[in-house]
Short mmCIF file of C-alpha atoms in Angstrom, two decimals:
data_model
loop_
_atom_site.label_atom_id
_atom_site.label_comp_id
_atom_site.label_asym_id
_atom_site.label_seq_id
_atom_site.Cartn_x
_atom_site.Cartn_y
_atom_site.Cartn_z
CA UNK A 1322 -11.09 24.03 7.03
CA UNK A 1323 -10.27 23.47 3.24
CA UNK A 1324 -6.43 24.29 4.01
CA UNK A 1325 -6.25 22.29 7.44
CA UNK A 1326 -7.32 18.84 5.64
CA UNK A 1327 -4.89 19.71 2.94
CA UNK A 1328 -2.79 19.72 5.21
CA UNK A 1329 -3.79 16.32 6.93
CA UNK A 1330 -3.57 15.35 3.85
CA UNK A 1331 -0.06 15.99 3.04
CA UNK A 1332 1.26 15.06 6.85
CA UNK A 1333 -0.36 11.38 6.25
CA UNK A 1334 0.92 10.87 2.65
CA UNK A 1335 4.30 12.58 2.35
CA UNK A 1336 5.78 14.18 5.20
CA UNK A 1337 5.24 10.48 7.48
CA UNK A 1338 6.29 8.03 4.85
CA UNK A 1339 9.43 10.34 3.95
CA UNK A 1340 10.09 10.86 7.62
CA UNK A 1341 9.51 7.15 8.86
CA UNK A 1342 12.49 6.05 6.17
CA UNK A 1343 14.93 8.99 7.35
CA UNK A 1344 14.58 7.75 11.08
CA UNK A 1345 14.84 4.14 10.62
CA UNK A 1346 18.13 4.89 7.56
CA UNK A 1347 19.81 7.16 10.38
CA UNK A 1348 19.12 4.59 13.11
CA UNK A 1349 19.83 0.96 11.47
CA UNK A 1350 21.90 -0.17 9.57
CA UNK A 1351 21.04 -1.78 5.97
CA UNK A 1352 17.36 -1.05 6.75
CA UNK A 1353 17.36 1.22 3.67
CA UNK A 1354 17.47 -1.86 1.39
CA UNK A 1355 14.32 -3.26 1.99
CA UNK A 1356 12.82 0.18 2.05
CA UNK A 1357 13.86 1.03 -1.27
CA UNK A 1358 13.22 -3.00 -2.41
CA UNK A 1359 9.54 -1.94 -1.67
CA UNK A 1360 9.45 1.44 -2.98
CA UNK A 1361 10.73 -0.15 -6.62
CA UNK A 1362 8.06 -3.14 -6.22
CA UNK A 1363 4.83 -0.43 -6.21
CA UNK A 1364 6.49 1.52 -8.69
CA UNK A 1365 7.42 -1.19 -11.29
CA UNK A 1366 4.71 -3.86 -10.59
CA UNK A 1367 1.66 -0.59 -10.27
CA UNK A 1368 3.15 1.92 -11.98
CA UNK A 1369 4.77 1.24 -14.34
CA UNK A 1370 3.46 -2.61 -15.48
CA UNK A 1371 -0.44 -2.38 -14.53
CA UNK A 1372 -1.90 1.42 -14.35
CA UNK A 1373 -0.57 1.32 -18.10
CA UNK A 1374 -2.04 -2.02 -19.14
CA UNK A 1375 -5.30 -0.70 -17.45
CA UNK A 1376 -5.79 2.53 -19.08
CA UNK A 1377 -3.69 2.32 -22.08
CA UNK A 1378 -3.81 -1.41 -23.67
CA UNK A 1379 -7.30 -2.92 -21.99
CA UNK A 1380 -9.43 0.06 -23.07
CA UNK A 1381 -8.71 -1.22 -26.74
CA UNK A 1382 -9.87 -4.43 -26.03
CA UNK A 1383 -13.69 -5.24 -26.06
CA UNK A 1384 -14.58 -7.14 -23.24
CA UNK A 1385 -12.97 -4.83 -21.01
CA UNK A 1386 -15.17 -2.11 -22.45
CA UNK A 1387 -17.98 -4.20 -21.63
CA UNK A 1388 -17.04 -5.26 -18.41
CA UNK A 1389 -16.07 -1.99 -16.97
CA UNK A 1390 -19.44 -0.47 -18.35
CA UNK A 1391 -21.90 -2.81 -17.68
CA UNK A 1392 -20.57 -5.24 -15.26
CA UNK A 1393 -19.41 -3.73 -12.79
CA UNK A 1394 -19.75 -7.15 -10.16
CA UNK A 1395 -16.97 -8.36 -12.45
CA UNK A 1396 -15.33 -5.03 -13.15
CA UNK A 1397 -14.45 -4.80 -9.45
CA UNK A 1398 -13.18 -8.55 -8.81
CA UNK A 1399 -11.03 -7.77 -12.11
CA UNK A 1400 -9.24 -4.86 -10.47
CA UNK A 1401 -8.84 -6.41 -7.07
CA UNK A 1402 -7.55 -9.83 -8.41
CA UNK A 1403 -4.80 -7.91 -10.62
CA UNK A 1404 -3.92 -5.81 -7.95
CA UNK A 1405 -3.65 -8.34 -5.57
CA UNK A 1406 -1.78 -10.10 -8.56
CA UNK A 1407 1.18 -7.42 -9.50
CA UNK A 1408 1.44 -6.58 -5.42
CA UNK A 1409 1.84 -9.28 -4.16
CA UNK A 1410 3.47 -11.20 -6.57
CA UNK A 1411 5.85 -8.42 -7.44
CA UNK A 1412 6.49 -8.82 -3.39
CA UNK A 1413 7.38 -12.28 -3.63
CA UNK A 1414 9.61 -12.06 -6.57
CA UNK A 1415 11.33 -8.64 -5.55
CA UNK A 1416 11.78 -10.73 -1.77
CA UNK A 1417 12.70 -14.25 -3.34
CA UNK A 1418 15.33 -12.55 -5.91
CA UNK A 1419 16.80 -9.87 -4.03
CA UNK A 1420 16.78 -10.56 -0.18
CA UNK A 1421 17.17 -14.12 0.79
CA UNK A 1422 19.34 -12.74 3.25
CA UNK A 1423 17.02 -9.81 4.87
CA UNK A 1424 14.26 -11.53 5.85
CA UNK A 1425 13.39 -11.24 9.30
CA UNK A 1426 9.70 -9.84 10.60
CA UNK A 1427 11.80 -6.07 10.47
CA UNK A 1428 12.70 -6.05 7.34
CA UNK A 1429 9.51 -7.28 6.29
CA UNK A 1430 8.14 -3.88 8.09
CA UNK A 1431 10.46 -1.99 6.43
CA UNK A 1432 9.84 -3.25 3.05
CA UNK A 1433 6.38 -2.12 3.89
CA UNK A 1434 7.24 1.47 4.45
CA UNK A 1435 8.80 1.48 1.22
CA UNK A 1436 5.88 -0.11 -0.80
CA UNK A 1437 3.21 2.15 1.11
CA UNK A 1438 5.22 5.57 1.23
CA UNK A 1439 5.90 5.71 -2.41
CA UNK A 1440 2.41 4.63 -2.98
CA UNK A 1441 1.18 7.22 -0.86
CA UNK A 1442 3.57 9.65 -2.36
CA UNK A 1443 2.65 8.98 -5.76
CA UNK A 1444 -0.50 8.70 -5.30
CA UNK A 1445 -2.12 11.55 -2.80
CA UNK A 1446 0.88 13.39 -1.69
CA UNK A 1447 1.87 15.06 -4.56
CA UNK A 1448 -1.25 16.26 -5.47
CA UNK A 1449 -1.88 17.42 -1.90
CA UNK A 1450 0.52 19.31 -2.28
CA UNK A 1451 -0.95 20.80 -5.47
CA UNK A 1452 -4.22 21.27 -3.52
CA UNK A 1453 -2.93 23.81 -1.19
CA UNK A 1454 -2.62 26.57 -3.84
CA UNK A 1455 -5.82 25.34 -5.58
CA UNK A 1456 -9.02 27.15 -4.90
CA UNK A 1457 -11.22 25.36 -2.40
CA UNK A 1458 -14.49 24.88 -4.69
CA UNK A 1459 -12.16 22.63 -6.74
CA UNK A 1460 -11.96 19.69 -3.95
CA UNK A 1461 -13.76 18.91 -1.35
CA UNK A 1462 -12.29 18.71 2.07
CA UNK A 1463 -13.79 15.79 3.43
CA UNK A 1464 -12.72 14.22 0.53
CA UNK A 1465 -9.17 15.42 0.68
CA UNK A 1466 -9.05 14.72 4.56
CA UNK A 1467 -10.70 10.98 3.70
CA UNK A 1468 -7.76 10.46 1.25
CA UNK A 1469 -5.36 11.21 3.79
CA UNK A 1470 -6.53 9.06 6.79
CA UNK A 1471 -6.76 6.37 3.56
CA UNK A 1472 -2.95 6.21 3.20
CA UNK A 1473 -2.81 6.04 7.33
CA UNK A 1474 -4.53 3.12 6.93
CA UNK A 1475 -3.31 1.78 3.84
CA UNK A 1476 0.18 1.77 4.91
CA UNK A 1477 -0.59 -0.15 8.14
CA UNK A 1478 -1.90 -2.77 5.61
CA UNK A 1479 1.12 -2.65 2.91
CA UNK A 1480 3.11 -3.20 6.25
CA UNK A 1481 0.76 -6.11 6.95
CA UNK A 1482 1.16 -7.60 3.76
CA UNK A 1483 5.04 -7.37 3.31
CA UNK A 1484 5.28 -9.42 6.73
CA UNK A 1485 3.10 -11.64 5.29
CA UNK A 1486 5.04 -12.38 2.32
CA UNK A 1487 8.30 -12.10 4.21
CA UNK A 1488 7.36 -15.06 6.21
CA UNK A 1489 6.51 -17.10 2.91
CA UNK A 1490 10.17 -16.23 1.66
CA UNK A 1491 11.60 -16.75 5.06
CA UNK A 1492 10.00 -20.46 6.28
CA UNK A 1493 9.12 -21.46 2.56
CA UNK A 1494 5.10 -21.61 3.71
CA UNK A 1495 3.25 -20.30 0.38
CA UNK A 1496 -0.25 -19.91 2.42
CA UNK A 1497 0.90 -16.87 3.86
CA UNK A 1498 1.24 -15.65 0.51
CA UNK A 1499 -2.06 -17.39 -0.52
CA UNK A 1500 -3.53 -15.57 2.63
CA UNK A 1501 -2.03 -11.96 1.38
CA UNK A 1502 -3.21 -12.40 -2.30
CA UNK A 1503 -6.62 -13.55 -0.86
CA UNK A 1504 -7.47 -10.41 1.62
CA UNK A 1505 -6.03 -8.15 -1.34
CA UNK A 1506 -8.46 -9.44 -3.49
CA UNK A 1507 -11.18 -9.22 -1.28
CA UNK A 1508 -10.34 -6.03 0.18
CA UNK A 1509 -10.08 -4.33 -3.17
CA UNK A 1510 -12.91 -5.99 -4.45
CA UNK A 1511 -15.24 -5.32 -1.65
CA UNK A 1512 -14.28 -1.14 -1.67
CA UNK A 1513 -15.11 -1.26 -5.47
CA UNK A 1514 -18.59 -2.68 -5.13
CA UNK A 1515 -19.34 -0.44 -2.17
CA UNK A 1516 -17.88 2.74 -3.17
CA UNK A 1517 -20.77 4.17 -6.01
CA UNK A 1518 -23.43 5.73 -3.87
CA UNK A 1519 -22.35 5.48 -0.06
CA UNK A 1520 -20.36 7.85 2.22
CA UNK A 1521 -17.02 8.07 1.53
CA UNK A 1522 -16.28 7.68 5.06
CA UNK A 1523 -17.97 4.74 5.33
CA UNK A 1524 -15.43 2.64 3.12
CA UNK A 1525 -12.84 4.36 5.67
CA UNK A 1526 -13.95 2.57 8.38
CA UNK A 1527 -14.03 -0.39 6.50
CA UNK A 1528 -10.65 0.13 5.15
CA UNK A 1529 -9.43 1.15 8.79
CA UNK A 1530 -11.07 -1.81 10.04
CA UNK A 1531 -8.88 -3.89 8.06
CA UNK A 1532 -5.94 -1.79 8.90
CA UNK A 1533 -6.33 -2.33 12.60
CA UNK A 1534 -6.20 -6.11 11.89
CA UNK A 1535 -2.79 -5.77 9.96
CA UNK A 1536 -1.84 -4.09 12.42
CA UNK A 1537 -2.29 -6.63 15.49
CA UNK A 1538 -0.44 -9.56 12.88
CA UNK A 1539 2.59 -7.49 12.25
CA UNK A 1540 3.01 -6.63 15.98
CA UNK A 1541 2.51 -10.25 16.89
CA UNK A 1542 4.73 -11.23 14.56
CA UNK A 1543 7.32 -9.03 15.22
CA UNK A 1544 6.72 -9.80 19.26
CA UNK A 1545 8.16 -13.16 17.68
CA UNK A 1546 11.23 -11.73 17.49
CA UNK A 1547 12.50 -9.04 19.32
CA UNK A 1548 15.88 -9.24 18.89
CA UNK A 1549 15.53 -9.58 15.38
CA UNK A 1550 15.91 -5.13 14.27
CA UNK A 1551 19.34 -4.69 12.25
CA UNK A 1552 21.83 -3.54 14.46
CA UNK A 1553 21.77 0.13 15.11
CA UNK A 1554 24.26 2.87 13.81
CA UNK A 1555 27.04 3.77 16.26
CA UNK A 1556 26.23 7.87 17.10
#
């Protein structure tokens, strides 16, 4: 069982994000951009700006030792609103810059795949991978199989999110951004406060819950416009 939800595990957070961006690069043309336009926004605005700040440079500080060990109602809305800060504003500025001229609801998608598949990557794959040749009292495999159906879910909100945000760059409307940085917050927040104590799988369903509802606003948005995929390869 241990080796089967590694291997869910690995299926949901590397082999589909890596596969998803070698179909839609072989099928359409300049769809790669906004793929790799979101895999540079998680890595620079997460990676590389805020997991440092959060372990390396806040830990110094005092209140943030305080905070993160004794209030952890504030500890929580700290993390989601800076998350929901660097993602989402890294989206906009990565989208405003660099593709005022990709910005239909499919690129949008795409950018989403980028942003979610290297997070997903980075973040579970890779050690999923490591957990195949680790012994099995090491990990549990709920756990490992929960972190897996996470990035499933995850990715259908990242998707959500960079359509979102698309839209703001696209008709200029800065509530849809508003609305993005908002349910990041809260999401975030809300899977903080919940997660000490409770089944794993019940912040899941939560999470899934959400993901569903990303789900139904980037297909209705994208119903929008049909028409609107880049224009495929010639085979």
């Amino acid at each position: 069982m241990y080796i089967l939800c590694c291997i869910f595990a690995v299926l949901c957070s590397l082999i589909l994000p890596i596969s998803l961006t070698v179909i839609l690069c072989a099928r359409y043309k300049g769809i790669w951009k906004p793929i790799l336009f979101g895999a540079l926004t998680f890595t620079v605005f997460q990676v590389l700006i805020r997991i440092p700040l959060l372990t390396l440079v806040l830990p110094n500080q005092g209140w943030f030792i305080l905070m993160s060990s004794a209030q952890p109602v504030n500890y929580a809305l700290f993390l989601g609103v800076t998350a929901a800060l660097f993602e989402e504003g890294g989206r906009f500025l990565v989208m405003w810059l660099f593709m005022k001229k990709q910005t239909s609801t499919s690129d949008g998608i795409a950018f989403g795949i980028g942003h979610g598949g290297i997070e997903a990557i980075l973040l579970v794959g890779i050690s999923s991978v490591l957990l195949l040749f680790t012994p099995a009292e090491l990990a549990s495999a709920g756990t490992v199989a929960a972190s897996g159906f996470e990035r499933l879910s995850t990715l259908a909100i990242q998707i959500g999110f960079s359509v979102m945000v698309m839209k703001t760059v696209r008709e200029k409307n800065y509530l849809w951004l508003l609305l993005a940085f908002i349910i990041h917050t809260v999401l975030d927040f809300g899977v903080m406060l919940i997660s000490g104590g409770i089944s794993i799988w019940i912040i899941e369903v939560v999470v899934f819950a959400v993901a569903l509802g990303m789900a139904w606003y980037t297909w209705r948005e994208f119903k929008k416009f049909p028409d609107d995929l880049p224009e495929r390869k010639q085979i």
